[in-house]
Amino acid sequence: MVADRQNVIGGVARYIAAQRFDRPLRIAIDGITAAGKTTLANELAAGIEGLGRPTIRLSMDGFHRPRDYRHRQGRDSAIGYYQDAYDFDAFARHVLTPLGPGGDRRYRERIIDLVSDQPIREAPALAEADAVVVVDGSFLQTRELAGLWDEVVFVDTTPREARERGVRRDAGQLGGPERAAALFDLRYHAACRIYVDDVDPRSAASVVIDNDDVERPILVRLGPG
């Protein structure tokens, strides 16, 4: 990790690790598709753990809806991706609520295997009381999850840069570069525009990181207000 990125991640990690409750701390890593959320979440979780806090790393990939449901409005549908891709109610029920105030700290790591499209019924895990839970995903400030996060980190990447990254990353699994580009235009980033118009996630986030230059990200906001 280059020094500039390490400094930004380290600063956010220290800010989060300094917060103490009598329950786990719930952290969202939000942003448009291919903004760099997963990489940043992994680095942030490692940084927090390095400061002595137990860390739980989760992804919304484990809380997708079944494929038939995700595509019920059409494979290329933007509103279908926004409304149907993720089971936010299940995520709130199995993760955010039990890890929140008055919860029993028993949470599910995932409810589906995204590759096989098969449900998973694993026994709940028990979070340590001082754990920090770092979750990456799209649409994490949607209404179903409103008020359930302790901090929201918004990975702010321009659509043009995120599209280039996403097409490179996903071309193999989406049928080649042209098909991947079409899906980003018609479905993924079109859904993100709906989300941005609906929620204004950048303004609502407590932490904002400009991630257009992954080696030299810029910490735009650290803390609410």
Tab-separated table of C-alpha atoms in Angstrom, residues 14-140:
chain	number	residue	atom	x	y	z
A	14	ARG	CA	-8.095	5.292	14.202
A	15	TYR	CA	-11.287	7.365	14.124
A	16	ILE	CA	-13.444	4.227	14.137
A	17	ALA	CA	-11.376	2.192	16.602
A	18	ALA	CA	-11.563	5.019	19.157
A	19	GLN	CA	-15.341	4.671	19.416
A	20	ARG	CA	-16.598	2.473	22.239
A	21	PHE	CA	-20.068	1.154	22.976
A	22	ASP	CA	-21.383	-1.751	25.034
A	23	ARG	CA	-22.043	-3.556	21.754
A	24	PRO	CA	-20.427	-4.003	18.324
A	25	LEU	CA	-19.817	-0.998	16.087
A	26	ARG	CA	-21.574	-1.270	12.693
A	27	ILE	CA	-19.667	0.297	9.774
A	28	ALA	CA	-20.991	0.581	6.203
A	29	ILE	CA	-18.654	0.927	3.214
A	30	ASP	CA	-20.962	2.424	0.603
A	31	GLY	CA	-20.467	3.653	-2.959
A	32	ILE	CA	-21.476	3.068	-6.551
A	33	THR	CA	-20.675	-0.217	-8.270
A	34	ALA	CA	-16.904	-0.695	-8.782
A	35	ALA	CA	-16.016	2.347	-6.680
A	36	GLY	CA	-13.420	0.304	-4.799
A	37	LYS	CA	-15.544	-0.560	-1.764
A	38	THR	CA	-14.329	-4.127	-1.225
A	39	THR	CA	-10.632	-3.253	-1.360
A	40	LEU	CA	-11.086	-0.302	0.954
A	41	ALA	CA	-13.208	-2.342	3.379
A	42	ASN	CA	-10.537	-5.043	3.547
A	43	GLU	CA	-7.820	-2.475	4.219
A	44	LEU	CA	-9.886	-0.624	6.789
A	45	ALA	CA	-10.789	-3.833	8.633
A	46	ALA	CA	-7.113	-4.796	8.756
A	47	GLY	CA	-6.207	-1.348	10.059
A	48	ILE	CA	-8.838	-1.478	12.802
A	49	GLU	CA	-7.752	-4.961	13.813
A	50	GLY	CA	-4.154	-3.752	13.953
A	51	LEU	CA	-5.270	-1.217	16.549
A	52	GLY	CA	-6.444	-4.014	18.823
A	53	ARG	CA	-10.166	-4.152	18.055
A	54	PRO	CA	-11.726	-7.501	17.061
A	55	THR	CA	-13.070	-7.105	13.530
A	56	ILE	CA	-15.829	-8.870	11.613
A	57	ARG	CA	-15.737	-8.507	7.827
A	58	LEU	CA	-19.032	-9.010	5.974
A	59	SER	CA	-20.253	-8.317	2.438
A	60	MET	CA	-23.678	-7.747	0.968
A	61	ASP	CA	-22.721	-10.402	-1.590
A	62	GLY	CA	-23.864	-12.898	1.036
A	63	PHE	CA	-27.289	-11.272	1.212
A	64	HIS	CA	-28.288	-11.267	-2.448
A	65	ARG	CA	-31.731	-12.465	-3.359
A	66	PRO	CA	-31.984	-15.613	-5.531
A	67	ARG	CA	-31.116	-15.087	-9.193
A	68	ASP	CA	-34.676	-15.502	-10.501
A	69	TYR	CA	-35.867	-12.809	-8.099
A	70	ARG	CA	-32.955	-10.485	-8.934
A	71	HIS	CA	-33.775	-10.696	-12.638
A	72	ARG	CA	-37.573	-10.710	-12.431
A	73	GLN	CA	-37.788	-7.192	-13.949
A	74	GLY	CA	-35.299	-8.091	-16.698
A	75	ARG	CA	-31.587	-8.896	-16.782
A	76	ASP	CA	-30.763	-5.346	-17.919
A	77	SER	CA	-33.243	-3.539	-15.658
A	78	ALA	CA	-31.807	-0.709	-13.555
A	79	ILE	CA	-34.819	-0.434	-11.270
A	80	GLY	CA	-34.752	-4.218	-10.954
A	81	TYR	CA	-31.169	-4.098	-9.711
A	82	TYR	CA	-31.961	-1.309	-7.261
A	83	GLN	CA	-35.113	-2.921	-5.889
A	84	ASP	CA	-34.424	-6.649	-6.168
A	85	ALA	CA	-30.696	-7.419	-5.962
A	86	TYR	CA	-30.301	-7.487	-2.173
A	87	ASP	CA	-32.411	-8.725	0.724
A	88	PHE	CA	-31.994	-5.701	2.973
A	89	ASP	CA	-34.759	-6.800	5.328
A	90	ALA	CA	-32.933	-10.084	5.981
A	91	PHE	CA	-29.655	-8.231	6.434
A	92	ALA	CA	-31.195	-5.913	9.008
A	93	ARG	CA	-32.854	-8.829	10.785
A	94	HIS	CA	-29.830	-11.141	10.826
A	95	VAL	CA	-26.982	-8.628	11.199
A	96	LEU	CA	-27.630	-5.007	12.049
A	97	THR	CA	-30.435	-5.429	14.573
A	98	PRO	CA	-28.842	-8.197	16.687
A	99	LEU	CA	-25.548	-6.272	16.670
A	100	GLY	CA	-27.260	-3.033	17.619
A	101	PRO	CA	-28.576	-1.621	20.907
A	102	GLY	CA	-30.262	-4.324	22.966
A	103	GLY	CA	-29.295	-7.065	20.516
A	104	ASP	CA	-28.002	-10.501	21.463
A	105	ARG	CA	-24.876	-10.141	19.237
A	106	ARG	CA	-25.764	-13.292	17.286
A	107	TYR	CA	-25.524	-12.657	13.559
A	108	ARG	CA	-25.548	-14.498	10.234
A	109	GLU	CA	-22.533	-14.137	7.945
A	110	ARG	CA	-24.525	-14.888	4.800
A	111	ILE	CA	-27.814	-16.359	3.653
A	112	ILE	CA	-26.919	-17.342	0.071
A	113	ASP	CA	-23.980	-18.610	-1.963
A	114	LEU	CA	-23.858	-16.168	-4.856
A	115	VAL	CA	-22.062	-18.510	-7.275
A	116	SER	CA	-24.288	-21.567	-6.801
A	117	ASP	CA	-27.408	-19.475	-6.099
A	118	GLN	CA	-28.212	-21.787	-3.184
A	119	PRO	CA	-29.479	-20.696	0.236
A	120	ILE	CA	-27.183	-21.156	3.216
A	121	ARG	CA	-28.493	-21.981	6.669
A	122	GLU	CA	-25.454	-21.669	8.885
A	123	ALA	CA	-25.761	-21.328	12.636
A	124	PRO	CA	-25.447	-17.739	13.881
A	125	ALA	CA	-22.036	-16.541	15.057
A	126	LEU	CA	-21.529	-14.589	18.279
A	127	ALA	CA	-19.819	-11.199	18.007
A	128	GLU	CA	-17.573	-9.914	20.750
A	129	ALA	CA	-19.044	-6.942	22.557
A	130	ASP	CA	-16.255	-4.602	21.363
A	131	ALA	CA	-16.151	-5.918	17.788
A	132	VAL	CA	-16.144	-3.638	14.762
A	133	VAL	CA	-18.283	-4.964	11.911
A	134	VAL	CA	-17.170	-3.709	8.478
A	135	VAL	CA	-19.669	-4.294	5.653
A	136	ASP	CA	-19.180	-3.406	1.990
A	137	GLY	CA	-22.009	-3.218	-0.507
A	138	SER	CA	-24.168	-1.136	-2.779
A	139	PHE	CA	-27.168	0.902	-1.626
A	140	LEU	CA	-26.235	0.615	2.063
